[in-house]
Amino acid sequence: MQHKATPDATLRKSLKARHMTMIALGGSIGTGLFLASGGAVAEAGPGGALLAYAAVGLMVYFLMTSLGELATFMPESGSFNTYAGRFVDPAFGFAMGWNFWYNWAVTIAAELAAATVLIKYWFPESHSAWWSLLFLAIIFLLNALTVKGYGESEYWFAMIKIVTVVIFLTVGVLMIFGIMGGPAVGFANFTVGDAPFHGGFFAVLGVFMAAGFSFQGTELIGVAAGESENPRENVPRAIRQIFWRILFFYILAILVIGLIIPYTNPNLLRGDISDIGVSPFTLVFEKAGLAIAASVMNAVILTSVLSAGNSGMYAATRVLYALAREGKAPRFLGHINRRGIPMNALLITTAVGMLAFLASLYGDGVVYNWLLNASGMCGFITWVGIAVSHYRFRRAFTAQGHSLSELPYKARWFPFGPLFAFALCIIVIIGQGADAFTGQEIDWKTMIATYMSVPLFLLLWLGYKWIKRTKIVPLKECDLSPDASSDK
């Protein structure tokens, strides 16, 4: 039985097409591109990094089209648990929802911890707790005012990142052809040592796993669809634009990094959140003669981190609200205020974000890495859930006699797309902790930090299944009504 909250208002459908595009784009262009891309080139060579990011880009494309088909037919705020519950198993939906909430709620704390590290580039003697409090207050207010306020803030956060990448690509191309920053670089760095591929298959596999984290955030468009002005037009348009733009930004950026900086450069391996001086973007800008590169990139990455925290706050709040609406979370979390904000869910999510204050007690970098490890696997679990939900939805749709022409947006390459994405995500999940087994002794601390999300997910799924006695929903009994669990 589903419990319905009885709020005096409903979610506002205020997100425009430009907001939808930037929400997904901004969610996926961040520290993964500005920092991790350098380590990817160093680990697998320029060719290996390009191959890994292209493969993940293809997987994300299939996931986005799967989510697009679901989100246009059934726009839901907190979509993942709703789809999983209706097309797979209510217990699977319960676990998916809480897994997604945990992922993004912890990401808020992780990004706030990262922000305090970045701000100390300018204020090294300042206290972390005050910065955590300030940034948390900003993110809370952006989410507490109106959903349009969140959309506008993400639009401009994403715009800063996009402008930075465009300038970087422009400067990089000018350097490659010798128009700026000295003689032409050409393709010489693609033949240094054993380039373009370095480290063999396992090096590429390692970068493949890291690339997955870089692309996480694109699925936020599924959550935002429930508050889009016109999801049947805006979601497909955003998905078509986002895939090519992300691939354009990531693939070209890594190509430029690989051409200008040899993979043997030791600074690439030190592209750490606490050492912005060796971000691959900073290295390229400095090589071009732009002396203020480090300070500018620090500011850009700070906006990226705040953008990720902002998105995390929005996504976690909406999914917690959706869980409450379906009776899978305490009922009071399904209340919406007069501005269309699920305030109780927002307050609970913000409380989890307060974990960032631990950064001031135990050291910024250590806490950031632990929080990141705790939440990282959850994103891949969400992607598996999207692939499974879409596969089951399409099979149920045809089993119940519906024509594909009834779908507002149809994912191409079915069933290959969701099956391919499912298989690659499982490989990534299994391979995440490979480093823990490479030494003479098993690194139990690393293994637990890496895999802790998997047993937690299984415990939620099987526990709810045992308590509620749920079963996998037969294809002909799947609820395909587009507004069955909406606020109407």
Short mmCIF file of C-alpha atoms in Angstrom, two decimals:
data_model
loop_
_atom_site.label_atom_id
_atom_site.label_comp_id
_atom_site.label_asym_id
_atom_site.label_seq_id
_atom_site.Cartn_x
_atom_site.Cartn_y
_atom_site.Cartn_z
CA MET A 1 0.00 0.00 0.00
CA GLN A 2 1.32 3.43 -0.90
CA HIS A 3 1.07 6.32 1.55
CA LYS A 4 0.38 9.68 0.02
CA ALA A 5 1.45 12.86 1.70
CA THR A 6 -1.10 15.65 1.65
CA PRO A 7 0.88 18.81 1.04
CA ASP A 8 -0.69 22.19 0.35
CA ALA A 9 1.32 22.55 -2.85
CA THR A 10 2.98 20.47 -5.54
CA LEU A 11 6.35 20.35 -7.24
CA ARG A 12 6.72 23.26 -9.66
CA LYS A 13 7.40 22.41 -13.29
CA SER A 14 9.75 25.38 -13.75
CA LEU A 15 12.85 23.90 -15.39
CA LYS A 16 13.30 25.08 -18.97
CA ALA A 17 15.12 23.25 -21.78
CA ARG A 18 18.34 25.21 -21.16
CA HIS A 19 18.22 24.27 -17.47
CA MET A 20 17.76 20.58 -18.31
CA THR A 21 20.74 20.58 -20.67
CA MET A 22 23.03 22.33 -18.20
CA ILE A 23 21.94 20.19 -15.22
CA ALA A 24 23.17 17.02 -16.89
CA LEU A 25 26.15 18.71 -18.55
CA GLY A 26 27.23 20.46 -15.38
CA GLY A 27 26.81 17.27 -13.37
CA SER A 28 29.34 15.42 -15.50
CA ILE A 29 32.02 18.03 -16.25
CA GLY A 30 33.99 18.61 -13.08
CA THR A 31 37.00 17.33 -11.19
CA GLY A 32 36.97 14.14 -13.29
CA LEU A 33 37.93 16.23 -16.31
CA PHE A 34 39.97 18.98 -14.65
CA LEU A 35 42.03 16.67 -12.42
CA ALA A 36 41.62 12.93 -13.16
CA SER A 37 42.23 13.29 -16.90
CA GLY A 38 45.94 13.92 -16.26
CA GLY A 39 46.30 10.74 -14.24
CA ALA A 40 44.46 8.83 -16.99
CA VAL A 41 46.99 9.95 -19.62
CA ALA A 42 49.91 9.13 -17.30
CA GLU A 43 48.55 5.68 -16.45
CA ALA A 44 47.53 4.37 -19.88
CA GLY A 45 49.18 6.79 -22.30
CA PRO A 46 47.24 9.23 -24.51
CA GLY A 47 45.82 6.46 -26.72
CA GLY A 48 44.76 4.32 -23.75
CA ALA A 49 43.05 7.28 -22.06
CA LEU A 50 41.19 8.17 -25.27
CA LEU A 51 40.06 4.54 -25.73
CA ALA A 52 38.82 4.23 -22.15
CA TYR A 53 36.91 7.51 -22.16
CA ALA A 54 35.37 6.74 -25.56
CA ALA A 55 34.19 3.32 -24.33
CA VAL A 56 32.62 4.85 -21.21
CA GLY A 57 31.08 7.58 -23.37
CA LEU A 58 29.39 4.90 -25.48
CA MET A 59 28.07 3.17 -22.36
CA VAL A 60 26.74 6.47 -21.01
CA TYR A 61 25.06 7.13 -24.36
CA PHE A 62 23.07 3.90 -24.07
CA LEU A 63 22.20 4.64 -20.44
CA MET A 64 21.04 8.14 -21.33
CA THR A 65 18.81 6.90 -24.16
CA SER A 66 17.37 4.25 -21.82
CA LEU A 67 16.66 6.90 -19.20
CA GLY A 68 15.30 9.22 -21.90
CA GLU A 69 12.72 6.64 -22.98
CA LEU A 70 11.60 6.12 -19.38
CA ALA A 71 11.66 9.79 -18.34
CA THR A 72 9.67 11.04 -21.33
CA PHE A 73 7.00 8.37 -20.98
CA MET A 74 6.86 8.73 -17.20
CA PRO A 75 8.41 12.00 -15.89
CA GLU A 76 9.10 11.40 -12.20
CA SER A 77 10.98 13.46 -9.64
CA GLY A 78 13.07 10.73 -8.09
CA SER A 79 12.66 8.54 -11.13
CA PHE A 80 15.00 5.64 -10.44
CA ASN A 81 13.22 4.03 -7.53
CA THR A 82 9.82 4.50 -9.22
CA TYR A 83 10.91 2.79 -12.44
CA ALA A 84 12.71 -0.02 -10.62
CA GLY A 85 9.74 -0.61 -8.31
CA ARG A 86 7.17 -0.76 -11.11
CA PHE A 87 9.10 -2.73 -13.73
CA VAL A 88 11.36 -4.99 -11.65
CA ASP A 89 10.41 -5.44 -7.99
CA PRO A 90 9.17 -3.01 -5.30
CA ALA A 91 12.08 -4.15 -3.11
CA PHE A 92 14.53 -3.35 -5.92
CA GLY A 93 12.95 0.10 -6.21
CA PHE A 94 13.29 0.62 -2.45
CA ALA A 95 16.99 -0.28 -2.55
CA MET A 96 17.59 1.82 -5.68
CA GLY A 97 16.02 4.89 -4.09
CA TRP A 98 17.95 4.70 -0.84
CA ASN A 99 21.17 3.84 -2.70
CA PHE A 100 20.76 6.93 -4.90
CA TRP A 101 19.93 9.15 -1.92
CA TYR A 102 22.94 7.86 0.01
CA ASN A 103 25.17 8.41 -3.02
CA TRP A 104 24.28 12.05 -3.50
CA ALA A 105 23.84 12.94 0.19
CA VAL A 106 27.37 11.71 0.88
CA THR A 107 28.59 13.45 -2.28
CA ILE A 108 27.44 16.76 -0.76
CA ALA A 109 29.71 16.14 2.21
CA ALA A 110 32.57 15.01 -0.04
CA GLU A 111 32.32 18.06 -2.30
CA LEU A 112 32.16 20.43 0.68
CA ALA A 113 35.28 18.77 2.10
CA ALA A 114 36.96 19.26 -1.28
CA ALA A 115 35.88 22.91 -1.37
CA THR A 116 37.61 23.58 1.96
CA VAL A 117 40.83 22.11 0.55
CA LEU A 118 40.58 24.30 -2.56
CA ILE A 119 39.83 27.50 -0.65
CA LYS A 120 43.00 27.00 1.39
CA TYR A 121 44.97 27.66 -1.79
CA TRP A 122 44.25 31.33 -1.04
CA PHE A 123 43.66 31.14 2.74
CA PRO A 124 46.01 28.42 4.03
CA GLU A 125 45.61 29.31 7.72
CA SER A 126 41.80 29.44 7.73
CA HIS A 127 39.62 26.93 9.58
CA SER A 128 37.81 24.27 7.53
CA ALA A 129 34.61 24.29 9.62
CA TRP A 130 33.75 27.89 8.73
CA TRP A 131 34.17 27.29 5.01
CA SER A 132 32.10 24.10 5.20
CA LEU A 133 29.34 26.02 6.97
CA LEU A 134 29.42 28.86 4.42
CA PHE A 135 29.32 26.60 1.36
CA LEU A 136 26.63 24.38 2.88
CA ALA A 137 24.50 27.48 3.60
CA ILE A 138 24.88 28.68 -0.01
CA ILE A 139 23.88 25.28 -1.45
CA PHE A 140 20.96 25.00 0.98
CA LEU A 141 19.61 28.45 0.05
CA LEU A 142 19.91 27.74 -3.69
CA ASN A 143 17.73 24.66 -3.17
CA ALA A 144 15.36 26.14 -0.59
CA LEU A 145 14.13 29.15 -2.58
CA THR A 146 12.62 27.74 -5.79
CA VAL A 147 13.42 24.95 -8.21
CA LYS A 148 14.03 27.66 -10.80
CA GLY A 149 16.71 29.08 -8.49
CA TYR A 150 18.45 25.73 -8.52
CA GLY A 151 18.13 25.53 -12.31
CA GLU A 152 19.57 29.03 -12.81
CA SER A 153 22.50 28.43 -10.45
CA GLU A 154 23.38 25.17 -12.24
CA TYR A 155 23.09 26.94 -15.60
CA TRP A 156 25.73 29.50 -14.66
CA PHE A 157 27.94 27.00 -12.80
CA ALA A 158 27.97 24.84 -15.93
CA MET A 159 28.59 27.86 -18.16
CA ILE A 160 31.80 28.69 -16.25
CA LYS A 161 33.06 25.14 -16.78
CA ILE A 162 32.15 25.10 -20.47
CA VAL A 163 33.85 28.47 -21.15
CA THR A 164 36.98 27.20 -19.36
CA VAL A 165 37.09 24.02 -21.47
CA VAL A 166 36.51 25.97 -24.71
CA ILE A 167 39.36 28.39 -23.86
CA PHE A 168 41.56 25.41 -22.94
CA LEU A 169 40.82 23.66 -26.25
CA THR A 170 41.45 26.86 -28.22
CA VAL A 171 44.78 27.55 -26.48
CA GLY A 172 45.75 23.88 -26.83
CA VAL A 173 45.10 23.76 -30.58
CA LEU A 174 47.08 26.98 -31.07
CA MET A 175 49.98 25.42 -29.15
CA ILE A 176 49.83 22.17 -31.14
CA PHE A 177 50.26 24.11 -34.38
CA GLY A 178 52.90 26.49 -32.98
CA ILE A 179 50.75 29.63 -33.14
CA MET A 180 51.10 30.16 -29.36
CA GLY A 181 53.54 29.14 -26.63
CA GLY A 182 56.61 28.27 -28.71
CA PRO A 183 57.27 25.81 -31.57
CA ALA A 184 54.61 23.45 -32.89
CA VAL A 185 54.09 20.42 -30.65
CA GLY A 186 52.51 18.26 -33.32
CA PHE A 187 52.08 14.54 -32.60
CA ALA A 188 55.53 13.95 -31.08
CA ASN A 189 54.16 13.12 -27.60
CA PHE A 190 52.05 10.31 -29.07
CA THR A 191 55.28 8.43 -29.84
CA VAL A 192 57.22 9.08 -26.61
CA GLY A 193 58.27 5.85 -24.90
CA ASP A 194 55.70 3.16 -25.62
CA ALA A 195 52.94 5.67 -26.39
CA PRO A 196 50.20 5.97 -27.48
CA PHE A 197 49.31 2.92 -25.34
CA HIS A 198 51.15 2.49 -22.05
CA GLY A 199 50.79 -0.14 -19.34
CA GLY A 200 48.84 -2.68 -21.36
CA PHE A 201 45.27 -3.92 -20.95
CA PHE A 202 45.01 -3.50 -17.17
CA ALA A 203 46.15 0.12 -17.35
CA VAL A 204 43.35 0.87 -19.84
CA LEU A 205 40.91 -1.05 -17.61
CA GLY A 206 41.96 1.05 -14.63
CA VAL A 207 41.35 4.27 -16.57
CA PHE A 208 38.03 2.86 -17.79
CA MET A 209 36.90 2.56 -14.17
CA ALA A 210 38.10 6.07 -13.31
CA ALA A 211 36.34 7.46 -16.39
CA GLY A 212 33.06 6.06 -15.09
CA PHE A 213 33.25 8.39 -12.10
CA SER A 214 33.87 11.34 -14.42
CA PHE A 215 30.63 10.75 -16.31
CA GLN A 216 28.46 10.22 -13.24
CA GLY A 217 25.90 13.00 -12.92
CA THR A 218 24.42 12.70 -16.40
CA GLU A 219 21.57 10.67 -14.87
CA LEU A 220 20.39 13.76 -12.93
CA ILE A 221 18.26 14.66 -15.92
CA GLY A 222 15.99 11.75 -14.98
CA VAL A 223 15.34 13.32 -11.57
CA ALA A 224 14.85 16.80 -13.03
CA ALA A 225 12.34 15.52 -15.64
CA GLY A 226 9.58 15.61 -13.02
CA GLU A 227 9.99 19.39 -12.70
CA SER A 228 10.56 20.18 -16.37
CA GLU A 229 8.09 22.48 -18.14
CA ASN A 230 7.74 20.08 -21.06
CA PRO A 231 9.57 16.80 -20.36
CA ARG A 232 8.41 15.08 -23.57
CA GLU A 233 10.30 17.68 -25.61
CA ASN A 234 12.97 18.96 -23.21
CA VAL A 235 14.36 15.60 -22.04
CA PRO A 236 15.04 14.10 -25.52
CA ARG A 237 16.50 17.42 -26.71
CA ALA A 238 18.79 17.61 -23.68
CA ILE A 239 19.90 13.99 -24.08
CA ARG A 240 20.75 14.46 -27.76
CA GLN A 241 22.79 17.58 -27.01
CA ILE A 242 24.47 16.34 -23.85
CA PHE A 243 25.98 13.17 -25.25
CA TRP A 244 27.76 14.89 -28.11
CA ARG A 245 28.85 17.82 -25.98
CA ILE A 246 30.29 15.61 -23.24
CA LEU A 247 32.08 13.43 -25.77
CA PHE A 248 33.34 16.60 -27.49
CA PHE A 249 34.65 18.11 -24.26
CA TYR A 250 36.18 14.96 -22.78
CA ILE A 251 37.67 13.36 -25.91
CA LEU A 252 39.11 16.61 -27.31
CA ALA A 253 40.43 17.72 -23.91
CA ILE A 254 42.26 14.42 -23.37
CA LEU A 255 43.58 14.56 -26.94
CA VAL A 256 44.98 18.06 -26.33
CA ILE A 257 46.52 17.01 -22.98
CA GLY A 258 48.07 13.93 -24.58
CA LEU A 259 49.52 15.94 -27.48
CA ILE A 260 50.99 18.77 -25.40
CA ILE A 261 52.15 16.96 -22.25
CA PRO A 262 54.06 13.65 -22.55
CA TYR A 263 52.53 10.87 -20.46
CA THR A 264 55.93 10.53 -18.76
CA ASN A 265 55.58 13.98 -17.12
CA PRO A 266 55.57 13.18 -13.36
CA ASN A 267 53.27 16.13 -12.63
CA LEU A 268 50.36 14.37 -14.36
CA LEU A 269 50.33 11.71 -11.65
CA ARG A 270 50.05 14.36 -8.96
CA GLY A 271 46.85 15.94 -10.24
CA ASP A 272 45.27 15.88 -6.80
CA ILE A 273 42.42 17.89 -5.27
CA SER A 274 44.95 19.43 -2.84
CA ASP A 275 47.56 20.27 -5.50
CA ILE A 276 45.92 22.37 -8.19
CA GLY A 277 49.33 23.51 -9.41
CA VAL A 278 49.62 20.29 -11.42
CA SER A 279 46.14 20.00 -12.92
CA PRO A 280 46.71 19.09 -16.60
CA PHE A 281 44.73 22.23 -17.50
CA THR A 282 47.09 24.31 -15.36
CA LEU A 283 50.16 22.67 -16.94
CA VAL A 284 48.92 23.50 -20.46
CA PHE A 285 48.00 27.10 -19.57
CA GLU A 286 51.36 27.66 -17.88
CA LYS A 287 53.18 26.19 -20.89
CA ALA A 288 51.29 28.72 -23.02
CA GLY A 289 52.70 31.52 -20.87
CA LEU A 290 49.56 32.27 -18.81
CA ALA A 291 51.11 32.89 -15.39
CA ILE A 292 47.85 33.14 -13.43
CA ALA A 293 46.69 29.71 -14.63
CA ALA A 294 46.87 28.00 -11.24
CA SER A 295 44.75 30.61 -9.46
CA VAL A 296 42.17 30.75 -12.25
CA MET A 297 41.88 26.96 -12.44
CA ASN A 298 41.52 26.78 -8.67
CA ALA A 299 38.55 29.14 -8.90
CA VAL A 300 37.02 27.14 -11.77
CA ILE A 301 37.41 23.83 -9.93
CA LEU A 302 35.92 25.42 -6.82
CA THR A 303 32.79 26.33 -8.81
CA SER A 304 32.76 22.76 -10.20
CA VAL A 305 32.84 21.31 -6.71
CA LEU A 306 30.05 23.62 -5.51
CA SER A 307 28.04 22.74 -8.62
CA ALA A 308 28.36 19.02 -7.81
CA GLY A 309 27.29 19.69 -4.23
CA ASN A 310 24.36 21.78 -5.46
CA SER A 311 23.25 18.99 -7.82
CA GLY A 312 23.70 16.42 -5.09
CA MET A 313 21.47 18.39 -2.74
CA TYR A 314 18.76 18.68 -5.39
CA ALA A 315 18.89 15.02 -6.48
CA ALA A 316 19.03 13.55 -2.98
CA THR A 317 16.13 15.74 -1.81
CA ARG A 318 13.88 14.79 -4.74
CA VAL A 319 14.58 11.05 -4.41
CA LEU A 320 13.92 11.14 -0.65
CA TYR A 321 10.65 12.96 -1.38
CA ALA A 322 9.69 10.31 -3.97
CA LEU A 323 10.47 7.49 -1.52
CA ALA A 324 8.17 9.10 1.04
CA ARG A 325 5.39 9.48 -1.54
CA GLU A 326 5.60 5.75 -2.23
CA GLY A 327 5.60 4.76 1.44
CA LYS A 328 9.27 3.73 1.37
CA ALA A 329 10.45 6.53 3.67
CA PRO A 330 8.87 8.35 6.64
CA ARG A 331 5.69 10.10 5.52
CA PHE A 332 6.66 13.60 6.69
CA LEU A 333 9.43 13.66 4.06
CA GLY A 334 6.77 13.79 1.33
CA HIS A 335 5.54 17.24 2.39
CA ILE A 336 6.00 20.15 -0.03
CA ASN A 337 5.90 23.81 0.99
CA ARG A 338 4.15 26.62 -0.89
CA ARG A 339 7.21 27.30 -3.05
CA GLY A 340 7.10 23.74 -4.36
CA ILE A 341 10.12 22.56 -2.32
CA PRO A 342 10.15 19.27 -0.32
CA MET A 343 11.57 21.13 2.66
CA ASN A 344 11.64 18.27 5.17
CA ALA A 345 13.55 16.07 2.74
CA LEU A 346 15.90 19.01 2.06
CA LEU A 347 16.58 19.52 5.78
CA ILE A 348 17.38 15.83 6.36
CA THR A 349 19.68 15.77 3.33
CA THR A 350 21.42 18.94 4.54
CA ALA A 351 21.99 17.30 7.92
CA VAL A 352 23.92 14.51 6.19
CA GLY A 353 25.92 17.19 4.37
CA MET A 354 27.05 18.39 7.78
CA LEU A 355 29.39 15.39 7.76
CA ALA A 356 31.71 17.75 5.94
CA PHE A 357 32.52 19.26 9.31
CA LEU A 358 34.51 16.10 10.01
CA ALA A 359 37.02 17.49 7.55
CA SER A 360 38.03 20.10 10.11
CA LEU A 361 38.67 17.41 12.73
CA TYR A 362 40.41 14.58 10.88
CA GLY A 363 42.21 16.28 7.99
CA ASP A 364 40.61 17.41 4.74
CA GLY A 365 42.13 15.03 2.20
CA VAL A 366 41.60 11.86 4.27
CA VAL A 367 37.91 12.52 4.89
CA TYR A 368 37.32 13.56 1.29
CA ASN A 369 38.80 10.31 -0.02
CA TRP A 370 36.83 8.15 2.40
CA LEU A 371 33.55 9.88 1.57
CA LEU A 372 34.30 9.58 -2.13
CA ASN A 373 35.04 5.85 -1.82
CA ALA A 374 31.85 5.31 0.17
CA SER A 375 29.66 6.92 -2.48
CA GLY A 376 31.53 6.09 -5.68
CA MET A 377 30.22 2.57 -6.17
CA CYS A 378 26.61 3.74 -5.66
CA GLY A 379 26.66 5.57 -8.99
CA PHE A 380 27.47 2.38 -10.89
CA ILE A 381 24.72 0.53 -9.00
CA THR A 382 22.30 3.25 -10.14
CA TRP A 383 23.43 2.79 -13.75
CA VAL A 384 22.84 -0.98 -13.48
CA GLY A 385 19.35 -0.24 -12.16
CA ILE A 386 18.58 2.10 -15.07
CA ALA A 387 19.65 -0.55 -17.61
CA VAL A 388 17.60 -3.29 -15.93
CA SER A 389 14.54 -1.03 -15.51
CA HIS A 390 14.57 0.02 -19.15
CA TYR A 391 15.00 -3.56 -20.39
CA ARG A 392 12.04 -4.70 -18.29
CA PHE A 393 9.94 -1.65 -19.24
CA ARG A 394 10.34 -2.22 -22.97
CA ARG A 395 9.57 -5.94 -22.65
CA ALA A 396 6.49 -5.18 -20.53
CA PHE A 397 5.39 -2.52 -23.01
CA THR A 398 5.36 -4.96 -25.93
CA ALA A 399 4.05 -7.87 -23.80
CA GLN A 400 0.97 -5.79 -22.96
CA GLY A 401 0.24 -5.17 -26.65
CA HIS A 402 1.53 -1.59 -26.94
CA SER A 403 3.11 -0.26 -30.12
CA LEU A 404 6.52 1.43 -29.98
CA SER A 405 4.97 4.32 -31.90
CA GLU A 406 3.20 5.27 -28.64
CA LEU A 407 6.54 6.17 -27.01
CA PRO A 408 7.36 9.92 -27.08
CA TYR A 409 11.07 9.03 -27.31
CA LYS A 410 12.40 5.63 -28.38
CA ALA A 411 15.86 4.41 -27.38
CA ARG A 412 17.79 3.02 -30.32
CA TRP A 413 19.66 -0.29 -30.41
CA PHE A 414 17.33 -2.09 -28.00
CA PRO A 415 18.02 -4.60 -26.47
CA PHE A 416 21.76 -4.25 -27.19
CA GLY A 417 21.99 -0.82 -25.50
CA PRO A 418 20.79 -1.68 -21.97
CA LEU A 419 22.46 -5.13 -22.07
CA PHE A 420 25.79 -3.59 -23.12
CA ALA A 421 25.55 -0.93 -20.39
CA PHE A 422 24.57 -3.56 -17.81
CA ALA A 423 27.53 -5.81 -18.69
CA LEU A 424 30.10 -2.98 -18.63
CA CYS A 425 28.79 -1.62 -15.32
CA ILE A 426 29.06 -5.07 -13.72
CA ILE A 427 32.66 -5.37 -14.99
CA VAL A 428 33.46 -1.96 -13.51
CA ILE A 429 31.85 -2.82 -10.16
CA ILE A 430 33.76 -6.12 -9.88
CA GLY A 431 37.04 -4.55 -11.00
CA GLN A 432 36.91 -1.44 -8.80
CA GLY A 433 38.90 -3.00 -5.98
CA ALA A 434 41.51 -4.76 -8.11
CA ASP A 435 44.28 -2.67 -6.53
CA ALA A 436 43.51 -4.22 -3.13
CA PHE A 437 44.59 -7.63 -4.43
CA THR A 438 47.73 -6.70 -6.39
CA GLY A 439 50.13 -6.67 -3.44
CA GLN A 440 51.53 -9.62 -1.52
CA GLU A 441 48.79 -9.17 1.07
CA ILE A 442 45.16 -8.15 0.57
CA ASP A 443 44.57 -4.49 1.44
CA TRP A 444 41.43 -5.02 3.50
CA LYS A 445 41.01 -1.32 4.32
CA THR A 446 40.90 -0.38 0.62
CA MET A 447 38.67 -3.33 -0.23
CA ILE A 448 36.10 -2.49 2.44
CA ALA A 449 36.05 1.21 1.49
CA THR A 450 35.57 0.29 -2.19
CA TYR A 451 32.92 -2.42 -1.90
CA MET A 452 30.95 -1.37 1.19
CA SER A 453 28.11 0.02 -0.96
CA VAL A 454 27.42 -3.37 -2.59
CA PRO A 455 26.45 -5.34 0.56
CA LEU A 456 24.57 -2.27 1.79
CA PHE A 457 22.50 -2.27 -1.41
CA LEU A 458 21.87 -6.02 -1.18
CA LEU A 459 20.85 -5.67 2.48
CA LEU A 460 18.29 -2.98 1.58
CA TRP A 461 16.94 -5.00 -1.35
CA LEU A 462 16.69 -8.41 0.32
CA GLY A 463 15.64 -6.98 3.69
CA TYR A 464 12.68 -5.09 2.19
CA LYS A 465 11.84 -8.14 0.06
CA TRP A 466 11.77 -10.39 3.13
CA ILE A 467 9.74 -7.98 5.28
CA LYS A 468 7.19 -7.00 2.60
CA ARG A 469 7.15 -10.38 0.82
CA THR A 470 7.57 -8.70 -2.57
CA LYS A 471 8.04 -10.57 -5.85
CA ILE A 472 9.40 -9.72 -9.29
CA VAL A 473 6.54 -8.06 -11.16
CA PRO A 474 5.33 -10.22 -14.11
CA LEU A 475 5.71 -8.39 -17.44
CA LYS A 476 1.97 -8.38 -18.09
CA GLU A 477 1.28 -6.91 -14.65
CA CYS A 478 3.77 -4.01 -14.79
CA ASP A 479 2.01 -0.67 -14.24
CA LEU A 480 2.54 1.28 -17.46
CA SER A 481 0.19 4.19 -16.72
CA PRO A 482 2.32 7.34 -17.16
CA ASP A 483 0.87 9.21 -14.16
CA ALA A 484 0.20 6.36 -11.74
CA SER A 485 2.50 7.74 -9.07
CA SER A 486 2.55 11.42 -9.90
CA ASP A 487 1.36 14.26 -7.74
CA LYS A 488 -1.88 14.69 -9.60
#
